[in-house]
Coordinates of C-alpha atoms in Angstrom, one line a residue:
M1 CA -20.1 17.8 19.8
S2 CA -20.8 15.0 17.3
N3 CA -18.3 13.9 14.8
Q4 CA -20.5 15.2 12.0
S5 CA -20.2 18.8 13.4
K6 CA -16.7 18.8 14.7
K7 CA -13.9 20.3 12.6
F8 CA -11.1 17.7 12.7
N9 CA -7.3 18.2 12.6
T10 CA -5.6 15.9 10.3
L11 CA -1.8 15.2 10.3
I12 CA -0.2 13.6 7.2
I13 CA 3.4 12.5 7.7
G14 CA 5.4 11.9 4.5
A15 CA 5.8 14.1 1.4
G16 CA 6.8 11.7 -1.3
G17 CA 4.6 10.6 -4.2
V18 CA 2.0 8.9 -2.0
G19 CA 2.0 11.8 0.5
N20 CA 1.2 14.1 -2.4
V21 CA -1.8 12.1 -3.4
V22 CA -3.1 11.8 0.2
A23 CA -2.7 15.5 0.7
F24 CA -4.6 16.3 -2.6
K25 CA -7.4 13.8 -1.8
C26 CA -7.8 15.0 1.8
A27 CA -8.0 18.5 0.4
M28 CA -10.7 17.3 -2.0
N29 CA -12.6 16.0 1.1
V30 CA -11.8 19.0 3.3
Q31 CA -15.3 18.9 4.8
T32 CA -14.2 15.7 6.5
F33 CA -10.5 16.3 7.1
G34 CA -10.8 19.9 8.4
N35 CA -7.5 21.5 9.2
I36 CA -4.8 19.5 7.2
T37 CA -1.1 19.6 8.0
L38 CA 1.5 17.9 5.9
A39 CA 4.7 17.2 7.7
S40 CA 8.1 15.7 6.6
R41 CA 11.8 15.9 7.4
T42 CA 12.1 18.0 4.2
L43 CA 9.9 21.0 4.6
N44 CA 10.3 22.4 1.1
K45 CA 8.6 19.2 -0.3
C46 CA 5.6 19.9 1.9
D47 CA 5.5 23.5 0.9
T48 CA 5.6 22.6 -2.8
I49 CA 2.7 20.2 -2.4
A50 CA 0.7 22.7 -0.4
S51 CA 1.3 25.4 -3.1
N52 CA 0.2 23.0 -5.8
I53 CA -3.0 22.2 -3.9
K54 CA -3.7 25.9 -3.2
N55 CA -3.3 26.7 -6.9
K56 CA -5.3 23.7 -8.1
L57 CA -8.1 23.4 -5.5
D58 CA -7.9 26.7 -3.6
V59 CA -7.6 24.7 -0.3
T60 CA -4.9 25.8 2.2
L61 CA -2.8 23.2 3.9
N62 CA -0.4 23.8 6.8
T63 CA 3.1 22.4 6.6
A64 CA 5.6 21.4 9.3
K65 CA 9.0 19.9 9.7
V66 CA 9.3 16.7 11.7
D67 CA 11.8 13.8 12.1
A68 CA 9.6 10.7 12.0
D69 CA 12.4 8.6 13.7
N70 CA 12.0 10.8 16.8
V71 CA 9.1 9.9 19.0
S72 CA 9.4 13.1 21.2
E73 CA 9.4 15.3 18.1
L74 CA 6.3 13.5 16.8
V75 CA 4.5 13.8 20.1
K76 CA 5.2 17.5 20.3
L77 CA 3.8 18.1 16.8
I78 CA 0.7 15.9 17.4
K79 CA 0.0 17.8 20.6
E80 CA 0.6 21.2 19.0
L81 CA -1.8 20.4 16.2
K82 CA -4.4 18.7 18.5
A83 CA -4.5 16.0 15.7
D84 CA -7.5 13.7 15.6
I85 CA -5.7 11.3 13.2
V86 CA -2.2 10.6 11.9
I87 CA -1.9 9.3 8.4
N88 CA 1.6 7.8 8.1
V89 CA 2.9 7.7 4.5
A90 CA 6.5 8.1 5.6
L91 CA 9.0 5.1 5.2
P92 CA 8.0 1.7 6.6
Y93 CA 11.1 1.9 8.9
Q94 CA 9.2 4.7 10.7
D95 CA 5.9 2.9 11.4
L96 CA 6.8 2.0 15.0
T97 CA 8.0 5.4 16.1
I98 CA 4.8 7.0 14.7
M99 CA 2.6 4.3 16.3
D100 CA 4.4 4.9 19.6
A101 CA 3.8 8.7 19.3
C102 CA 0.1 8.0 18.7
I103 CA -0.1 5.7 21.8
K104 CA 1.5 8.5 23.9
T105 CA -0.9 11.1 22.6
G106 CA -4.1 9.0 22.3
V107 CA -4.6 9.7 18.6
N108 CA -5.8 7.3 15.9
Y109 CA -3.2 6.0 13.4
L110 CA -3.2 4.7 9.8
D111 CA -0.4 3.5 7.5
T112 CA -0.1 1.9 4.0
A113 CA 2.8 -0.5 4.5
N114 CA 3.9 -2.8 7.3
Y115 CA 7.0 -2.3 9.4
E116 CA 10.4 -3.1 7.9
H117 CA 13.7 -2.9 9.8
P118 CA 16.2 -0.8 8.0
D119 CA 19.0 -3.3 8.5
S120 CA 17.0 -6.4 7.5
A121 CA 15.2 -7.0 4.2
K122 CA 12.2 -8.5 5.9
F123 CA 8.8 -7.0 6.4
E124 CA 6.1 -8.3 8.7
Y125 CA 3.3 -7.3 11.0
K126 CA 4.7 -8.9 14.1
E127 CA 5.9 -5.8 15.9
Q128 CA 2.8 -3.7 14.9
W129 CA 0.4 -6.4 16.0
A130 CA 2.3 -6.5 19.3
R131 CA 1.1 -3.0 20.0
D132 CA -2.5 -4.1 19.9
D133 CA -2.8 -4.0 23.7
E134 CA -1.2 -0.6 24.0
F135 CA -3.7 0.7 21.4
K136 CA -6.6 -0.8 23.3
K137 CA -5.3 0.7 26.6
A138 CA -5.1 4.1 24.9
N139 CA -8.6 3.6 23.4
I140 CA -7.4 4.4 19.9
M141 CA -7.6 2.7 16.6
G142 CA -4.6 1.7 14.4
L143 CA -5.4 0.8 10.8
L144 CA -2.6 -1.1 9.1
G145 CA -1.9 -1.3 5.4
S146 CA -4.6 1.1 4.0
G147 CA -2.9 1.4 0.5
F148 CA -3.8 -0.7 -2.5
D149 CA -1.8 -3.9 -1.9
P150 CA -1.9 -4.2 1.0
G151 CA -5.2 -2.4 1.5
V152 CA -7.7 -2.5 -1.3
T153 CA -6.7 -6.1 -2.1
N154 CA -7.6 -7.1 1.5
V155 CA -10.9 -5.3 1.2
F156 CA -11.6 -7.1 -2.1
C157 CA -11.0 -10.4 -0.3
A158 CA -13.3 -9.5 2.5
Y159 CA -16.0 -8.3 0.0
A160 CA -15.7 -11.6 -1.9
Q161 CA -16.0 -13.6 1.3
K162 CA -19.1 -11.6 2.4
H163 CA -21.0 -11.5 -0.9
Y164 CA -19.7 -14.3 -3.2
F165 CA -18.5 -17.3 -1.1
D166 CA -19.2 -19.5 1.9
E167 CA -15.5 -20.5 1.7
I168 CA -12.7 -19.1 -0.4
H169 CA -10.1 -21.8 -1.1
T170 CA -7.5 -20.1 -3.3
I171 CA -6.6 -16.4 -3.9
D172 CA -4.1 -15.0 -6.3
I173 CA -3.4 -11.3 -5.9
L174 CA -2.4 -9.8 -9.2
D175 CA -0.6 -6.5 -9.6
C176 CA 0.2 -5.1 -13.1
N177 CA 1.8 -1.8 -13.8
A178 CA 1.9 -1.4 -17.6
G179 CA 3.1 2.2 -17.3
D180 CA 6.0 3.6 -19.3
H181 CA 8.1 6.4 -17.8
G182 CA 10.6 6.5 -20.6
Y183 CA 13.7 5.8 -18.4
A184 CA 16.0 2.8 -18.9
F185 CA 15.5 2.0 -15.3
A186 CA 13.5 3.6 -12.5
T187 CA 11.2 2.5 -9.6
N188 CA 7.6 3.6 -9.2
F189 CA 7.9 4.1 -5.4
N190 CA 10.8 4.5 -2.9
P191 CA 13.7 2.8 -4.7
E192 CA 15.2 1.3 -1.6
I193 CA 11.9 -0.3 -0.5
N194 CA 10.9 -1.4 -4.0
L195 CA 14.3 -3.1 -4.8
R196 CA 14.4 -4.8 -1.4
E197 CA 11.0 -6.2 -1.9
V198 CA 11.5 -7.6 -5.4
S199 CA 15.0 -9.0 -4.8
A200 CA 13.9 -11.0 -1.7
K201 CA 13.0 -14.6 -1.9
G202 CA 9.4 -15.4 -2.9
R203 CA 7.0 -17.0 -0.5
Y204 CA 3.4 -18.2 -0.7
W205 CA 1.0 -20.0 1.8
E206 CA -0.5 -23.4 1.0
N207 CA -2.2 -26.0 3.2
G208 CA -1.3 -24.3 6.4
K209 CA 2.4 -23.5 5.8
W210 CA 4.7 -21.0 4.1
I211 CA 6.6 -22.2 1.0
E212 CA 9.8 -20.2 0.1
T213 CA 11.0 -19.9 -3.5
E214 CA 14.1 -18.2 -5.1
P215 CA 13.4 -14.7 -6.3
M216 CA 11.4 -14.6 -9.5
A217 CA 11.4 -18.4 -9.7
I218 CA 7.7 -18.8 -10.5
K219 CA 6.2 -17.0 -13.5
Q220 CA 2.8 -17.0 -15.1
V221 CA 1.4 -15.1 -18.1
W222 CA -1.8 -13.4 -17.1
D223 CA -4.4 -11.6 -19.3
Y224 CA -5.1 -8.4 -17.5
P225 CA -8.3 -6.6 -18.5
E226 CA -7.8 -3.4 -20.5
I227 CA -4.0 -4.2 -20.6
G228 CA -3.5 -7.7 -22.0
A229 CA -1.0 -10.5 -21.4
K230 CA 1.9 -9.7 -19.1
D231 CA 4.7 -11.8 -17.4
S232 CA 3.8 -12.0 -13.7
Y233 CA 6.2 -13.2 -11.1
L234 CA 5.5 -14.7 -7.6
L235 CA 6.7 -12.4 -4.7
Y236 CA 6.1 -12.4 -1.0
H237 CA 3.7 -9.6 -0.1
E238 CA 2.6 -8.5 3.3
E239 CA -1.2 -8.7 3.0
M240 CA -0.9 -12.5 2.8
E241 CA 0.3 -12.6 6.4
S242 CA -3.0 -11.2 7.7
L243 CA -5.3 -12.7 5.1
V244 CA -4.4 -16.3 6.1
K245 CA -5.7 -15.4 9.5
H246 CA -9.0 -13.9 8.5
I247 CA -10.3 -15.6 5.3
K248 CA -12.4 -18.7 6.0
G249 CA -11.5 -22.0 4.4
L250 CA -8.3 -20.6 2.7
K251 CA -6.0 -23.4 1.3
R252 CA -3.6 -21.3 -0.8
I253 CA -2.8 -17.6 -1.3
R254 CA -0.2 -16.2 -3.7
F255 CA 0.9 -12.8 -4.9
F256 CA 2.1 -12.0 -8.5
M257 CA 3.6 -8.7 -9.9
T258 CA 4.4 -7.9 -13.5
F259 CA 8.0 -7.0 -14.5
G260 CA 9.4 -6.4 -18.0
E261 CA 12.6 -8.1 -19.2
S262 CA 14.5 -4.8 -19.1
Y263 CA 13.7 -4.2 -15.5
L264 CA 14.7 -7.7 -14.5
T265 CA 18.0 -7.5 -16.4
H266 CA 18.9 -4.2 -14.8
M267 CA 18.0 -5.5 -11.4
K268 CA 20.1 -8.7 -11.9
C269 CA 23.1 -6.6 -13.0
L270 CA 22.8 -4.3 -10.0
E271 CA 22.5 -7.3 -7.7
N272 CA 25.5 -9.0 -9.2
V273 CA 27.8 -6.0 -8.6
G274 CA 26.5 -5.5 -5.1
M275 CA 24.4 -2.4 -5.6
L276 CA 21.4 -4.0 -3.8
G277 CA 23.4 -4.5 -0.6
I278 CA 21.9 -3.1 2.6
K279 CA 25.0 -3.4 4.7
E280 CA 27.5 -0.6 5.1
V281 CA 30.7 -0.7 3.0
E282 CA 33.6 1.7 3.1
H283 CA 34.2 4.0 0.1
K284 CA 37.1 6.4 0.1
G285 CA 37.0 6.6 3.8
Q286 CA 33.3 7.0 4.1
K287 CA 30.6 4.5 5.1
I288 CA 27.9 4.1 2.5
V289 CA 25.0 1.6 2.0
P290 CA 25.0 0.5 -1.6
M291 CA 21.2 0.4 -1.9
E292 CA 20.9 3.9 -0.4
F293 CA 23.5 5.2 -2.8
L294 CA 21.6 3.6 -5.7
A295 CA 18.4 5.2 -4.5
T296 CA 20.1 8.6 -4.7
L297 CA 21.1 8.0 -8.3
L298 CA 17.7 6.8 -9.6
P299 CA 14.9 9.2 -10.6
D300 CA 12.7 10.4 -7.7
P301 CA 9.4 8.4 -8.1
A302 CA 7.5 11.6 -7.4
S303 CA 9.0 13.1 -10.6
L304 CA 7.7 10.3 -12.8
G305 CA 4.1 11.4 -12.9
E306 CA 4.1 13.8 -15.8
R307 CA 6.0 11.5 -18.1
T308 CA 4.3 8.2 -17.3
T309 CA 1.7 6.7 -19.7
G310 CA -0.3 3.5 -19.7
K311 CA -2.4 1.8 -17.0
T312 CA -2.3 -0.2 -13.8
N313 CA -4.6 -3.2 -13.1
I314 CA -4.6 -4.7 -9.5
G315 CA -7.0 -7.3 -8.3
I316 CA -7.7 -10.7 -6.8
F317 CA -8.6 -13.9 -8.5
A318 CA -10.5 -16.1 -6.0
K319 CA -11.9 -19.6 -6.2
G320 CA -14.2 -21.3 -3.6
I321 CA -17.6 -22.7 -2.7
K322 CA -21.0 -21.0 -2.6
D323 CA -24.1 -23.1 -1.7
G324 CA -22.2 -26.3 -2.4
E325 CA -21.1 -25.2 -5.9
E326 CA -17.6 -24.2 -7.1
K327 CA -17.3 -20.6 -7.9
T328 CA -14.6 -18.3 -9.4
I329 CA -14.5 -14.4 -9.4
Y330 CA -12.0 -11.8 -10.4
I331 CA -12.3 -8.3 -8.7
Y332 CA -10.0 -5.7 -10.1
Q333 CA -9.4 -2.0 -10.5
V334 CA -7.8 -0.2 -13.5
S335 CA -6.2 3.2 -13.3
D336 CA -4.7 5.4 -16.1
H337 CA -1.4 7.1 -15.2
Q338 CA -2.1 10.3 -17.2
K339 CA -5.6 10.7 -15.7
C340 CA -4.1 10.3 -12.2
Y341 CA -1.5 13.0 -13.0
E342 CA -4.1 15.4 -14.4
E343 CA -6.1 15.1 -11.1
V344 CA -3.4 15.1 -8.4
M345 CA 0.0 15.6 -10.2
S346 CA 1.1 12.0 -9.4
Q347 CA 1.3 8.8 -11.5
G348 CA -0.9 5.8 -11.0
V349 CA 1.2 3.8 -8.5
S350 CA 1.2 6.7 -6.1
Y351 CA -2.5 7.4 -6.8
T352 CA -3.7 3.8 -6.2
T353 CA -1.8 3.8 -2.8
G354 CA -2.8 7.3 -1.7
V355 CA -6.5 7.3 -2.4
P356 CA -7.2 4.2 -0.2
A357 CA -5.2 5.8 2.6
M358 CA -7.5 8.9 2.5
I359 CA -10.6 6.6 2.4
G360 CA -9.5 4.6 5.4
A361 CA -8.8 7.8 7.3
K362 CA -12.2 9.3 6.2
L363 CA -14.1 6.2 7.5
M364 CA -12.2 6.4 10.8
L365 CA -13.0 10.1 11.3
E366 CA -16.6 9.5 10.3
Q367 CA -16.7 6.6 12.8
K368 CA -17.9 4.2 10.1
W369 CA -14.8 2.2 10.8
E370 CA -14.0 2.2 14.5
G371 CA -12.6 0.2 17.4
S372 CA -9.8 0.0 19.9
G373 CA -6.7 -1.8 19.0
V374 CA -4.8 -2.6 15.8
F375 CA -6.7 -3.8 12.7
N376 CA -6.0 -5.1 9.2
M377 CA -8.3 -3.9 6.5
E378 CA -10.2 -7.2 6.0
Q379 CA -11.4 -7.2 9.6
L380 CA -13.7 -4.2 8.9
N381 CA -16.9 -3.8 6.9
P382 CA -15.8 -3.9 3.2
D383 CA -19.0 -2.5 1.7
I384 CA -18.6 1.2 2.8
F385 CA -15.0 1.2 1.6
M386 CA -15.9 -0.3 -1.7
E387 CA -18.5 2.5 -2.1
E388 CA -15.9 5.1 -1.4
L389 CA -13.5 3.6 -4.0
N390 CA -16.1 4.3 -6.7
K391 CA -16.7 7.8 -5.4
Q392 CA -13.1 8.8 -4.9
G393 CA -11.5 7.8 -8.2
L394 CA -10.8 4.0 -8.0
P395 CA -13.8 2.3 -9.7
W396 CA -13.7 -1.5 -9.6
R397 CA -15.3 -4.4 -11.4
V398 CA -16.3 -8.0 -10.5
L399 CA -16.1 -10.7 -13.2
E400 CA -18.0 -13.8 -12.3
L401 CA -16.3 -16.6 -14.2
G402 CA -16.9 -20.3 -14.8
A403 CA -15.8 -22.6 -12.0
D404 CA -12.7 -23.7 -13.9
E405 CA -12.2 -20.6 -15.9
T406 CA -8.9 -18.6 -15.7
R407 CA -7.1 -15.7 -17.4
E408 CA -3.7 -17.4 -17.2
I409 CA -2.2 -18.0 -20.7
K410 CA -0.4 -21.3 -21.0

């Protein structure tokens, strides 16, 4: 039976904001994804999403309860469903157990964020890349980081390399969320992951080595199309780790994200009083992790959709050489929070992560992206992914600028 005529079985693990978007978008492409099951440790979250999809799209999703930290539970569910692909939108801490379950069952795997150890505020591809041989032996494909950043930003870089440059010398990845949710302080995705990421030391790659900075030490003001000038701070972000391996001629790559003064002030206060700690402390005879307790107090990111207004703009600003001439391009995508919510009942940050996860899985099921082993996004043909972005709700633009032109405001 050809892949075109087979009805696939799709398993989505994770029922947060991104899981909601992936489930909606898979349901909108049910002709590809076939029988869709949404699984999580919290079954009622899955049931709520499935009910919303049934009411909005008249597509039926199955739901299941699973502990994504438990390989044997995952294996049992994957076998019961006869899954053809596992879309992992659970926590980054659970990447390795889900990958191991896919190896044991011989099923293709996709995630949106690289592995992070729960006891160490450090995220890297090392342990996922180390499973490449096991994926090859199982004759399955693992696609890493199929969100927006990482994910679409990697594909933008590959697309730029293929169509606009002979060599790319510098890349700045620029992530702006100009949304307003009306709360004094909240995070747009899992609070624990978000706060660990932004409170860590910055890092960028230049002339073959990594350079570390203090958190938020490097700032630039960038003029984001359709949004305007925003303070943007240098962070370490995982896609840089793979892009330095795969982009020809690269001399420097950096990642910038926008933050408002209120957010930074709140974060600094929380850090100063120890609320961003990831080690256990004793409180009234109980062991608690301050960061986990804070995550409990903050609004659930999945609840922000209805009240969030404004836009996101995420893209890459690349300089390099084409036919001996210096060249500069800016590839970016703009999403509107309210339009995202109208479509899938989630705000733009979840939307821009969930749609690329669905696209990556769609291309794998259709065998347009295929192979044995573990892959990062930029290693695959960018053109078909870029086409799908336009079809599936994330239209993008390319600005060809003067060789020395920039949108940085000095």
